[in-house]
Short mmCIF file of C-alpha atoms in Angstrom, two decimals:
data_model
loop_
_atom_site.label_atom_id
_atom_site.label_comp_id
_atom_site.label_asym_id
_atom_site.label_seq_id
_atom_site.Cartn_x
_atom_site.Cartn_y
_atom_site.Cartn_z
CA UNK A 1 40.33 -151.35 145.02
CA UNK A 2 39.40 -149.01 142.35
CA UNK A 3 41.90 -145.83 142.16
CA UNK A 4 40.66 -142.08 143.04
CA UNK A 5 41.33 -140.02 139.35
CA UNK A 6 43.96 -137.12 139.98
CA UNK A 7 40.83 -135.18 139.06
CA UNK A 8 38.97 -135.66 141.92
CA UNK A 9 42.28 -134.37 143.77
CA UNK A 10 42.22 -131.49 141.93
CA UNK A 11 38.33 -130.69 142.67
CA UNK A 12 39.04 -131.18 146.39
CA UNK A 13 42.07 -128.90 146.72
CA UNK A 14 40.02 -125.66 144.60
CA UNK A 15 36.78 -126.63 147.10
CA UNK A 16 38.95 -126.59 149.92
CA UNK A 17 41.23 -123.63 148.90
CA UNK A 18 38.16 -121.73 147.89
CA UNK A 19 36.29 -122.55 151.60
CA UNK A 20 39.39 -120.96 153.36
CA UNK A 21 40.01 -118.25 151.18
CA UNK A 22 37.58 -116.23 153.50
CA UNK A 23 38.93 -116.69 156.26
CA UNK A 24 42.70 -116.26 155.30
CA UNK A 25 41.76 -112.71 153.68
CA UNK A 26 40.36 -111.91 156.96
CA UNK A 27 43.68 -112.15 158.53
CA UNK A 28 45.57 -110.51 155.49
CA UNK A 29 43.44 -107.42 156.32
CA UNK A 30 43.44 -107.71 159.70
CA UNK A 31 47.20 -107.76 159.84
CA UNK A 32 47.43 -104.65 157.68
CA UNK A 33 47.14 -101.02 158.32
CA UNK A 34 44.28 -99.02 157.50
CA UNK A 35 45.62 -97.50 154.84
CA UNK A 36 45.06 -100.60 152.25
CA UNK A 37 41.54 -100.64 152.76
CA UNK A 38 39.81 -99.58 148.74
CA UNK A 39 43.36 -100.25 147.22
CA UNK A 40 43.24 -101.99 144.16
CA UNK A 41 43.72 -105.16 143.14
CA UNK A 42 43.62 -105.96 147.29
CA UNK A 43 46.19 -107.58 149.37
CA UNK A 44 47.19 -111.06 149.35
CA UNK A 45 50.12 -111.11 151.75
CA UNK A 46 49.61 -110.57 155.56
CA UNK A 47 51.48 -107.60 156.98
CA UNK A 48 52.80 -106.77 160.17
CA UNK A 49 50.05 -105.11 162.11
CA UNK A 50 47.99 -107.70 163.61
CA UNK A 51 48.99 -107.61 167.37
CA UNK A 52 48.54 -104.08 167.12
CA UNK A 53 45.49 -104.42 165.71
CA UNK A 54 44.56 -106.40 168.00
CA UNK A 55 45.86 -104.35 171.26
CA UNK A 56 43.63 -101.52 169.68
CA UNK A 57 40.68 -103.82 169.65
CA UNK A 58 40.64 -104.74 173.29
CA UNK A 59 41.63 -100.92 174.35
CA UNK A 60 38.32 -99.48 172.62
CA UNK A 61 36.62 -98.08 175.19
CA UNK A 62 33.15 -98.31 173.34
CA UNK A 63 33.68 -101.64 172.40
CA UNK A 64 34.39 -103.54 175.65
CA UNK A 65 35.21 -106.72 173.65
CA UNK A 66 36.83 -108.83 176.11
CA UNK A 67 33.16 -108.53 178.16
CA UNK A 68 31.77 -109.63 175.07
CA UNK A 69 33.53 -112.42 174.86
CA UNK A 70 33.13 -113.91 178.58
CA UNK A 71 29.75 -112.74 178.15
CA UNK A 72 29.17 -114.47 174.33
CA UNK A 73 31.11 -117.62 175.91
CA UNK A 74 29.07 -118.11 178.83
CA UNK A 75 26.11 -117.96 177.11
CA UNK A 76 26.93 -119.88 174.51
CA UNK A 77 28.30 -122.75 176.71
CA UNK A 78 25.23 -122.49 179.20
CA UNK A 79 23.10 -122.89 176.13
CA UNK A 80 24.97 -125.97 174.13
CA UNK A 81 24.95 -127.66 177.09
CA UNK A 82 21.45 -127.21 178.09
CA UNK A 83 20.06 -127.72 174.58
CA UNK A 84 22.28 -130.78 173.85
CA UNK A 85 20.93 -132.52 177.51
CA UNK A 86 17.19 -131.57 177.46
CA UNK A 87 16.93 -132.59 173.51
CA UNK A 88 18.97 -136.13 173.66
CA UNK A 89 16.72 -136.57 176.35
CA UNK A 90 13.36 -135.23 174.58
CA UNK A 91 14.78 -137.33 171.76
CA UNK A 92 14.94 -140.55 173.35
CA UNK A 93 11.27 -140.32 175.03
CA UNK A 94 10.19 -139.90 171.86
CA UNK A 95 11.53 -142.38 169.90
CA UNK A 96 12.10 -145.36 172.52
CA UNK A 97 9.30 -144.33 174.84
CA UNK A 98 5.40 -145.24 174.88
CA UNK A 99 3.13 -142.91 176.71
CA UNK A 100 -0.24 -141.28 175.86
CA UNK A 101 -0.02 -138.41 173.85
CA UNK A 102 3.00 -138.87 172.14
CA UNK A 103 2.84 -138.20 168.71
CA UNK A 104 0.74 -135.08 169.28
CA UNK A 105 3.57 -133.26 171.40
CA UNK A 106 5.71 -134.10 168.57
CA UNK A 107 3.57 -132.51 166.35
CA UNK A 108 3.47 -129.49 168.79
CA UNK A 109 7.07 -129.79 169.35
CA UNK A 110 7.13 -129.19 165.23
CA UNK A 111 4.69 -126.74 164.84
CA UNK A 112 6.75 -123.99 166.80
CA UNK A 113 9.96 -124.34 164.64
CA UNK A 114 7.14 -122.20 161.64
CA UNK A 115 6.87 -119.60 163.83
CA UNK A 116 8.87 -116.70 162.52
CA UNK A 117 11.60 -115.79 165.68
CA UNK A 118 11.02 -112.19 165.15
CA UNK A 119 6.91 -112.51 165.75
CA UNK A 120 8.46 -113.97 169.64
CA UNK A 121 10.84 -111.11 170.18
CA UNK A 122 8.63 -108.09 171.67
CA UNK A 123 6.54 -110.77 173.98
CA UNK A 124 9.78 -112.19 175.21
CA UNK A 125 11.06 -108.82 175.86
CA UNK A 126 8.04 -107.80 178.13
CA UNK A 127 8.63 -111.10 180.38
CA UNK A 128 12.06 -110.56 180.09
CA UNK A 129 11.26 -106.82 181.70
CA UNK A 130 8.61 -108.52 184.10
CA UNK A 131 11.76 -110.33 185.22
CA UNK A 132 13.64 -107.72 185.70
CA UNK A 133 16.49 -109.11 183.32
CA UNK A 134 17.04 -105.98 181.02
CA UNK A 135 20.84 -105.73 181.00
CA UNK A 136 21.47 -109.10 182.44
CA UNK A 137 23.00 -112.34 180.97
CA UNK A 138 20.52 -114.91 182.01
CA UNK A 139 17.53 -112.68 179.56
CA UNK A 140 20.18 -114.06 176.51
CA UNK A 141 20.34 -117.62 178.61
CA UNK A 142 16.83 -118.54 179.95
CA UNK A 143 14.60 -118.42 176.36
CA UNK A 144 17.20 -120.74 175.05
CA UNK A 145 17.51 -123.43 176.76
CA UNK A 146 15.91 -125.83 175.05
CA UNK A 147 15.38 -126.65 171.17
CA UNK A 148 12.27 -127.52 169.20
CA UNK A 149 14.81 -128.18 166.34
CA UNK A 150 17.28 -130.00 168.67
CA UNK A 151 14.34 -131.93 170.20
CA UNK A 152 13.59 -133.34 166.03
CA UNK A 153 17.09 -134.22 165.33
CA UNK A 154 17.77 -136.12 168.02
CA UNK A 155 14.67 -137.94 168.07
CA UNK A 156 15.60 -138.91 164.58
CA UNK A 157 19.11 -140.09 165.13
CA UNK A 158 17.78 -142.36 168.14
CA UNK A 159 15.49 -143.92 166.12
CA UNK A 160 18.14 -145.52 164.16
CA UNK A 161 21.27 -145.27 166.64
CA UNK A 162 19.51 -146.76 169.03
CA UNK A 163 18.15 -150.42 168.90
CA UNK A 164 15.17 -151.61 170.82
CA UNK A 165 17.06 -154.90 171.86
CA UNK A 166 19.24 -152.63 173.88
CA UNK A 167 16.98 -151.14 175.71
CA UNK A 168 15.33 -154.11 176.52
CA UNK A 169 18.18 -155.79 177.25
CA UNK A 170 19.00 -153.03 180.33
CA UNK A 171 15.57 -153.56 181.46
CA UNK A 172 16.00 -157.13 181.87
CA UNK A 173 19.27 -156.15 183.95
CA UNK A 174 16.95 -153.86 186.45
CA UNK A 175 18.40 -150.35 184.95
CA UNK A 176 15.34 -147.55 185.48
CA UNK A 177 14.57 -145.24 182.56
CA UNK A 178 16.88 -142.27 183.26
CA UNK A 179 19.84 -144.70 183.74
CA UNK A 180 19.15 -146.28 180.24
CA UNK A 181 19.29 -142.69 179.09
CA UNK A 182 22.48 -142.05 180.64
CA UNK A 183 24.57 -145.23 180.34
CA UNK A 184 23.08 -147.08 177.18
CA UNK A 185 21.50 -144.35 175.03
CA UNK A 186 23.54 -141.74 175.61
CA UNK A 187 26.90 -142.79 174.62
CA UNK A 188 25.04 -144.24 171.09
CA UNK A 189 23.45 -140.18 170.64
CA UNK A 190 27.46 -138.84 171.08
CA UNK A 191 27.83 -138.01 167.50
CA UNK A 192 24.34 -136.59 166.89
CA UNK A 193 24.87 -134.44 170.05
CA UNK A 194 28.21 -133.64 168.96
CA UNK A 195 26.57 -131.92 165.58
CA UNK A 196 23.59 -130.59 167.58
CA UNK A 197 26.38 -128.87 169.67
CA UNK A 198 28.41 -127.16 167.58
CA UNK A 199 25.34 -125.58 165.42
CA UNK A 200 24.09 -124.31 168.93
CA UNK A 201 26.82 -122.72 170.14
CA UNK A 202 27.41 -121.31 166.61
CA UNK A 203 24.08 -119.83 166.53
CA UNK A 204 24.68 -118.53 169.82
CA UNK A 205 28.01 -117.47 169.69
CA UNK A 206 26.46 -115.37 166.32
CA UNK A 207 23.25 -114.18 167.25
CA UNK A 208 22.94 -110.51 167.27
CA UNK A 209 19.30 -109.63 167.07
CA UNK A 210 18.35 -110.09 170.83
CA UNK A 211 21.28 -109.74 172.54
CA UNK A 212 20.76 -105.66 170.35
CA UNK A 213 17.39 -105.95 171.61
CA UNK A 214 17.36 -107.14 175.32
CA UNK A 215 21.45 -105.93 176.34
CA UNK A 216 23.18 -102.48 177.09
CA UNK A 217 26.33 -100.71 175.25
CA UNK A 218 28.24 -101.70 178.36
CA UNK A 219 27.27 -105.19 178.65
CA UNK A 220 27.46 -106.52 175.37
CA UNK A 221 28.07 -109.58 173.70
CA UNK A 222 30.67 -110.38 170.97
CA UNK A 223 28.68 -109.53 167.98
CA UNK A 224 27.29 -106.60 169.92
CA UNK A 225 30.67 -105.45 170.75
CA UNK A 226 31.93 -105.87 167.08
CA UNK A 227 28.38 -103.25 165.92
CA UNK A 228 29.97 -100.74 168.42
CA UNK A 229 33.58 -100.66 166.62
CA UNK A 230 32.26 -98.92 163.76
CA UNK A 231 30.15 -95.48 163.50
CA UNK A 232 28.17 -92.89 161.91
CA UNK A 233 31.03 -91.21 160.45
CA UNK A 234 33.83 -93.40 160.45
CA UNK A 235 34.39 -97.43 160.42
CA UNK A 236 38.13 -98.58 160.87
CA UNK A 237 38.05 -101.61 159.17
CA UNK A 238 41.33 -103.92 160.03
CA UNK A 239 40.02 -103.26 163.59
CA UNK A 240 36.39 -104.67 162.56
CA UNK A 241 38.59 -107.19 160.83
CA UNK A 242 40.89 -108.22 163.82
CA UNK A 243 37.64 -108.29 165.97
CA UNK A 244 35.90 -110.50 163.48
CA UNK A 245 39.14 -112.64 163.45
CA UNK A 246 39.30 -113.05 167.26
CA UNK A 247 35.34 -114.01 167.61
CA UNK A 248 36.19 -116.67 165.06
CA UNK A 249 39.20 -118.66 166.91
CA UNK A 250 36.42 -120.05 169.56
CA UNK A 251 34.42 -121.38 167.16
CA UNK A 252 37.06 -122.99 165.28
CA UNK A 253 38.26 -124.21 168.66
CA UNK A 254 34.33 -126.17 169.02
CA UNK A 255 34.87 -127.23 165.56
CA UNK A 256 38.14 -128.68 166.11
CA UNK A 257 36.84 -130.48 169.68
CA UNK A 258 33.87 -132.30 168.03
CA UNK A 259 34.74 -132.60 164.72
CA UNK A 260 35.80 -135.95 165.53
CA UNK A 261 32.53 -136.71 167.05
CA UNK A 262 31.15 -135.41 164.06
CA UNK A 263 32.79 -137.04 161.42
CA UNK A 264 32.81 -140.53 163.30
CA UNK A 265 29.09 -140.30 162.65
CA UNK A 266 29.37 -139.65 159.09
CA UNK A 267 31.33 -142.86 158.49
CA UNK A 268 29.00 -144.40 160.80
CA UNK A 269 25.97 -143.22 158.68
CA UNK A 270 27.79 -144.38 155.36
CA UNK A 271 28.95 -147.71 156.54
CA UNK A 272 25.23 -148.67 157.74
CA UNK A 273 24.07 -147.53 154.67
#
Protein backbone atom coordinates (compact mmCIF):
# COMPACT_ATOMS: atom_id res chain seq x y z
CA UNK A 1 0.00 0.00 0.00
CA UNK A 2 1.54 3.18 -1.01
CA UNK A 3 2.10 5.68 2.12
CA UNK A 4 0.08 9.17 2.47
CA UNK A 5 3.24 12.05 2.45
CA UNK A 6 3.18 14.01 5.89
CA UNK A 7 2.34 16.75 3.39
CA UNK A 8 -0.87 15.82 2.56
CA UNK A 9 -1.42 15.78 6.53
CA UNK A 10 -0.37 19.03 6.74
CA UNK A 11 -2.78 20.36 3.78
CA UNK A 12 -5.71 18.64 5.52
CA UNK A 13 -5.21 20.03 9.03
CA UNK A 14 -4.80 24.11 7.48
CA UNK A 15 -8.16 23.13 5.16
CA UNK A 16 -9.80 21.87 8.06
CA UNK A 17 -8.53 24.47 10.64
CA UNK A 18 -9.27 27.17 8.16
CA UNK A 19 -13.17 25.68 7.51
CA UNK A 20 -13.78 25.99 11.35
CA UNK A 21 -12.12 29.04 11.99
CA UNK A 22 -15.58 30.73 11.25
CA UNK A 23 -17.39 29.18 13.24
CA UNK A 24 -15.09 29.10 16.40
CA UNK A 25 -14.73 33.08 16.10
CA UNK A 26 -18.38 33.13 16.22
CA UNK A 27 -18.36 31.75 19.62
CA UNK A 28 -15.21 33.79 20.78
CA UNK A 29 -17.43 36.87 20.12
CA UNK A 30 -20.39 35.58 21.18
CA UNK A 31 -18.96 34.71 24.55
CA UNK A 32 -17.55 38.21 24.98
CA UNK A 33 -18.96 41.46 26.06
CA UNK A 34 -19.79 44.16 23.85
CA UNK A 35 -17.16 46.10 24.60
CA UNK A 36 -14.48 44.10 22.27
CA UNK A 37 -16.37 44.64 19.31
CA UNK A 38 -13.70 47.20 16.72
CA UNK A 39 -10.75 46.29 19.16
CA UNK A 40 -7.74 45.61 17.48
CA UNK A 41 -6.01 42.86 16.58
CA UNK A 42 -9.59 40.90 17.66
CA UNK A 43 -10.08 38.23 20.15
CA UNK A 44 -8.97 34.79 19.97
CA UNK A 45 -9.89 33.42 23.37
CA UNK A 46 -13.61 32.89 24.37
CA UNK A 47 -14.69 34.83 27.43
CA UNK A 48 -17.16 34.38 29.95
CA UNK A 49 -20.33 35.91 28.68
CA UNK A 50 -22.01 33.47 26.56
CA UNK A 51 -24.97 32.21 28.75
CA UNK A 52 -25.62 35.67 29.35
CA UNK A 53 -25.55 36.42 26.06
CA UNK A 54 -27.57 34.08 25.40
CA UNK A 55 -30.36 34.73 28.30
CA UNK A 56 -30.42 38.30 26.65
CA UNK A 57 -31.14 36.79 23.31
CA UNK A 58 -34.22 34.85 24.22
CA UNK A 59 -35.51 37.88 26.65
CA UNK A 60 -35.61 40.43 23.56
CA UNK A 61 -38.86 41.31 23.35
CA UNK A 62 -38.59 42.37 19.56
CA UNK A 63 -36.88 39.44 18.69
CA UNK A 64 -39.12 36.54 19.84
CA UNK A 65 -36.38 34.02 18.92
CA UNK A 66 -37.49 30.97 20.54
CA UNK A 67 -40.87 31.40 18.07
CA UNK A 68 -38.47 31.60 15.45
CA UNK A 69 -37.02 28.70 16.08
CA UNK A 70 -40.21 26.28 16.53
CA UNK A 71 -41.43 28.19 13.75
CA UNK A 72 -37.92 27.85 11.40
CA UNK A 73 -37.93 24.04 12.69
CA UNK A 74 -41.26 23.13 11.72
CA UNK A 75 -40.97 24.40 8.55
CA UNK A 76 -37.94 23.22 7.80
CA UNK A 77 -38.77 19.60 8.88
CA UNK A 78 -42.30 19.74 7.08
CA UNK A 79 -40.36 20.73 4.02
CA UNK A 80 -37.21 18.07 4.06
CA UNK A 81 -39.52 15.62 4.52
CA UNK A 82 -41.94 16.46 1.90
CA UNK A 83 -39.28 17.33 -0.69
CA UNK A 84 -37.11 14.23 0.10
CA UNK A 85 -40.58 11.80 -0.40
CA UNK A 86 -42.26 13.47 -3.45
CA UNK A 87 -38.64 13.76 -5.33
CA UNK A 88 -37.25 10.00 -4.56
CA UNK A 89 -40.48 9.25 -5.78
CA UNK A 90 -40.54 11.72 -8.96
CA UNK A 91 -37.04 10.32 -9.30
CA UNK A 92 -37.76 6.81 -9.61
CA UNK A 93 -40.80 7.28 -12.22
CA UNK A 94 -38.50 8.85 -14.13
CA UNK A 95 -35.71 6.85 -14.37
CA UNK A 96 -37.23 3.17 -13.89
CA UNK A 97 -40.64 4.01 -15.28
CA UNK A 98 -42.10 3.97 -19.01
CA UNK A 99 -45.11 6.06 -19.68
CA UNK A 100 -46.05 8.53 -22.47
CA UNK A 101 -44.74 11.76 -22.07
CA UNK A 102 -41.88 11.21 -20.11
CA UNK A 103 -39.03 12.90 -21.21
CA UNK A 104 -41.01 16.07 -21.93
CA UNK A 105 -42.10 16.54 -18.13
CA UNK A 106 -38.54 16.17 -17.45
CA UNK A 107 -37.74 18.76 -19.62
CA UNK A 108 -40.55 20.85 -17.95
CA UNK A 109 -39.52 19.66 -14.65
CA UNK A 110 -35.94 21.44 -15.81
CA UNK A 111 -37.07 24.35 -17.36
CA UNK A 112 -38.52 25.89 -14.01
CA UNK A 113 -35.21 25.56 -12.01
CA UNK A 114 -34.11 29.03 -14.87
CA UNK A 115 -36.68 30.85 -13.57
CA UNK A 116 -35.27 33.53 -11.34
CA UNK A 117 -37.14 32.86 -7.57
CA UNK A 118 -37.62 36.49 -7.16
CA UNK A 119 -39.77 36.87 -10.70
CA UNK A 120 -42.32 34.02 -8.45
CA UNK A 121 -42.38 36.03 -5.27
CA UNK A 122 -45.21 38.84 -5.80
CA UNK A 123 -47.60 36.09 -7.69
CA UNK A 124 -47.09 33.72 -4.83
CA UNK A 125 -47.80 36.40 -2.45
CA UNK A 126 -51.27 37.30 -4.04
CA UNK A 127 -52.39 33.42 -3.77
CA UNK A 128 -50.83 33.31 -0.64
CA UNK A 129 -53.32 36.47 0.34
CA UNK A 130 -56.21 34.72 -1.72
CA UNK A 131 -55.57 32.04 0.90
CA UNK A 132 -55.74 33.94 3.54
CA UNK A 133 -52.18 32.77 4.83
CA UNK A 134 -50.52 36.25 5.50
CA UNK A 135 -48.99 35.71 8.95
CA UNK A 136 -49.36 32.01 8.96
CA UNK A 137 -46.79 29.12 8.82
CA UNK A 138 -48.22 26.92 6.19
CA UNK A 139 -47.70 30.35 3.38
CA UNK A 140 -43.63 29.44 4.27
CA UNK A 141 -44.74 25.46 4.03
CA UNK A 142 -47.18 24.93 1.09
CA UNK A 143 -44.92 26.58 -2.08
CA UNK A 144 -42.23 24.28 -0.93
CA UNK A 145 -43.10 21.19 -0.90
CA UNK A 146 -41.76 19.81 -3.64
CA UNK A 147 -38.36 20.31 -5.68
CA UNK A 148 -37.71 20.74 -9.38
CA UNK A 149 -33.99 20.46 -8.30
CA UNK A 150 -34.69 17.55 -5.88
CA UNK A 151 -36.88 15.91 -8.56
CA UNK A 152 -33.19 16.01 -11.08
CA UNK A 153 -30.97 14.67 -8.48
CA UNK A 154 -32.72 11.95 -7.54
CA UNK A 155 -33.67 10.88 -10.83
CA UNK A 156 -29.99 10.84 -11.50
CA UNK A 157 -28.81 8.84 -8.56
CA UNK A 158 -31.59 6.10 -9.42
CA UNK A 159 -30.42 5.73 -12.61
CA UNK A 160 -27.28 4.28 -11.42
CA UNK A 161 -28.26 3.12 -7.71
CA UNK A 162 -30.82 1.38 -8.92
CA UNK A 163 -30.53 -1.71 -11.30
CA UNK A 164 -33.23 -2.78 -13.66
CA UNK A 165 -32.74 -6.54 -12.64
CA UNK A 166 -34.10 -5.48 -9.31
CA UNK A 167 -36.94 -4.18 -10.24
CA UNK A 168 -37.75 -6.84 -12.35
CA UNK A 169 -36.90 -9.22 -10.08
CA UNK A 170 -39.86 -7.74 -7.46
CA UNK A 171 -42.17 -7.86 -10.28
CA UNK A 172 -41.66 -11.40 -10.87
CA UNK A 173 -42.37 -11.79 -6.95
CA UNK A 174 -45.99 -9.94 -7.46
CA UNK A 175 -44.75 -6.52 -5.60
CA UNK A 176 -47.02 -3.43 -7.28
CA UNK A 177 -45.19 -0.25 -8.24
CA UNK A 178 -45.46 1.83 -5.04
CA UNK A 179 -44.19 -1.19 -2.99
CA UNK A 180 -41.05 -1.46 -5.28
CA UNK A 181 -40.67 2.19 -4.44
CA UNK A 182 -40.87 1.66 -0.88
CA UNK A 183 -39.12 -1.64 -0.11
CA UNK A 184 -36.55 -2.10 -3.08
CA UNK A 185 -35.82 1.41 -4.37
CA UNK A 186 -36.01 3.24 -1.56
CA UNK A 187 -33.56 1.87 0.77
CA UNK A 188 -30.89 1.96 -2.53
CA UNK A 189 -31.93 6.21 -2.85
CA UNK A 190 -30.94 6.49 1.28
CA UNK A 191 -27.77 8.27 0.64
CA UNK A 192 -28.93 10.49 -2.23
CA UNK A 193 -31.95 11.44 -0.02
CA UNK A 194 -29.77 11.81 2.82
CA UNK A 195 -27.77 14.77 0.74
CA UNK A 196 -31.03 16.03 -0.81
CA UNK A 197 -32.09 16.42 2.90
CA UNK A 198 -29.73 18.22 4.52
CA UNK A 199 -29.37 20.97 1.55
CA UNK A 200 -33.26 21.36 2.02
CA UNK A 201 -33.54 21.91 5.34
CA UNK A 202 -30.43 24.16 5.10
CA UNK A 203 -32.00 26.26 2.57
CA UNK A 204 -34.95 26.35 4.62
CA UNK A 205 -33.68 26.69 7.87
CA UNK A 206 -31.72 29.98 5.98
CA UNK A 207 -34.10 31.48 3.81
CA UNK A 208 -34.96 34.95 4.68
CA UNK A 209 -36.45 36.58 1.65
CA UNK A 210 -40.10 35.22 1.93
CA UNK A 211 -40.49 34.43 5.23
CA UNK A 212 -39.55 39.00 5.27
CA UNK A 213 -42.00 39.04 2.63
CA UNK A 214 -45.08 36.83 3.49
CA UNK A 215 -44.55 36.79 7.85
CA UNK A 216 -45.19 39.42 10.70
CA UNK A 217 -42.61 40.97 13.41
CA UNK A 218 -44.41 38.73 15.87
CA UNK A 219 -44.37 35.58 14.03
CA UNK A 220 -41.12 35.29 12.68
CA UNK A 221 -38.78 32.82 11.71
CA UNK A 222 -35.12 32.35 12.84
CA UNK A 223 -33.44 34.46 10.32
CA UNK A 224 -36.31 36.89 10.65
CA UNK A 225 -35.90 37.01 14.28
CA UNK A 226 -32.03 37.46 14.03
CA UNK A 227 -32.96 40.99 11.28
CA UNK A 228 -35.03 42.24 14.32
CA UNK A 229 -31.96 42.11 16.94
CA UNK A 230 -30.30 44.86 15.33
CA UNK A 231 -31.60 48.58 14.42
CA UNK A 232 -31.51 51.88 12.92
CA UNK A 233 -29.37 53.28 15.48
CA UNK A 234 -27.79 50.67 17.30
CA UNK A 235 -26.74 46.81 16.54
CA UNK A 236 -25.39 44.83 19.67
CA UNK A 237 -23.31 42.54 18.08
CA UNK A 238 -22.29 39.45 20.59
CA UNK A 239 -26.12 39.26 20.83
CA UNK A 240 -26.41 39.01 16.82
CA UNK A 241 -23.47 36.73 17.41
CA UNK A 242 -25.00 34.40 20.16
CA UNK A 243 -28.23 34.36 17.98
CA UNK A 244 -26.29 33.41 14.90
CA UNK A 245 -24.51 30.75 17.11
CA UNK A 246 -27.76 29.20 18.43
CA UNK A 247 -29.51 29.02 14.73
CA UNK A 248 -26.36 27.13 13.81
CA UNK A 249 -26.39 24.10 16.50
CA UNK A 250 -29.62 22.59 14.50
CA UNK A 251 -28.03 22.48 11.49
CA UNK A 252 -24.96 21.00 12.71
CA UNK A 253 -27.24 18.60 14.55
CA UNK A 254 -28.78 17.48 10.58
CA UNK A 255 -25.28 17.43 9.55
CA UNK A 256 -24.15 15.23 12.20
CA UNK A 257 -27.50 12.75 11.70
CA UNK A 258 -26.88 12.17 7.95
CA UNK A 259 -23.53 12.70 7.51
CA UNK A 260 -23.16 9.12 7.69
CA UNK A 261 -25.70 8.64 5.07
CA UNK A 262 -23.86 11.03 3.22
CA UNK A 263 -20.50 9.96 3.28
CA UNK A 264 -21.49 6.15 2.87
CA UNK A 265 -22.48 7.32 -0.59
CA UNK A 266 -19.32 8.94 -1.36
CA UNK A 267 -17.35 5.73 -0.80
CA UNK A 268 -20.07 4.08 -2.56
CA UNK A 269 -19.64 6.45 -5.61
CA UNK A 270 -15.71 5.99 -5.48
CA UNK A 271 -15.64 2.29 -5.07
CA UNK A 272 -18.03 1.80 -8.26
CA UNK A 273 -16.00 4.03 -10.00
Amino acid sequence: MRRTSPLVYLTLIAAIALSAFPLYWLFVVASRSNDIVGDWPPPLIPGSHLLDNVSRLFDAEDAHFLKGMLNSAIASLAVTVSVVFFSSLAGFAFAKLRFRGKNFLLMIILGTMMIPVQMGIIPLYMIMVNFGWENRLQAVIVPFLVSAFGVFLMRQYAERAVPDELIEAARVDGCHTFRIFWTVVMPALRPGAAVLGLFTFMGTWNEFLWPLAVLEADNPTVQFSLNQLSTSYYTDYTLMFSGALVATVPLLLVFLVSGKQIIGGIMEGAVKS
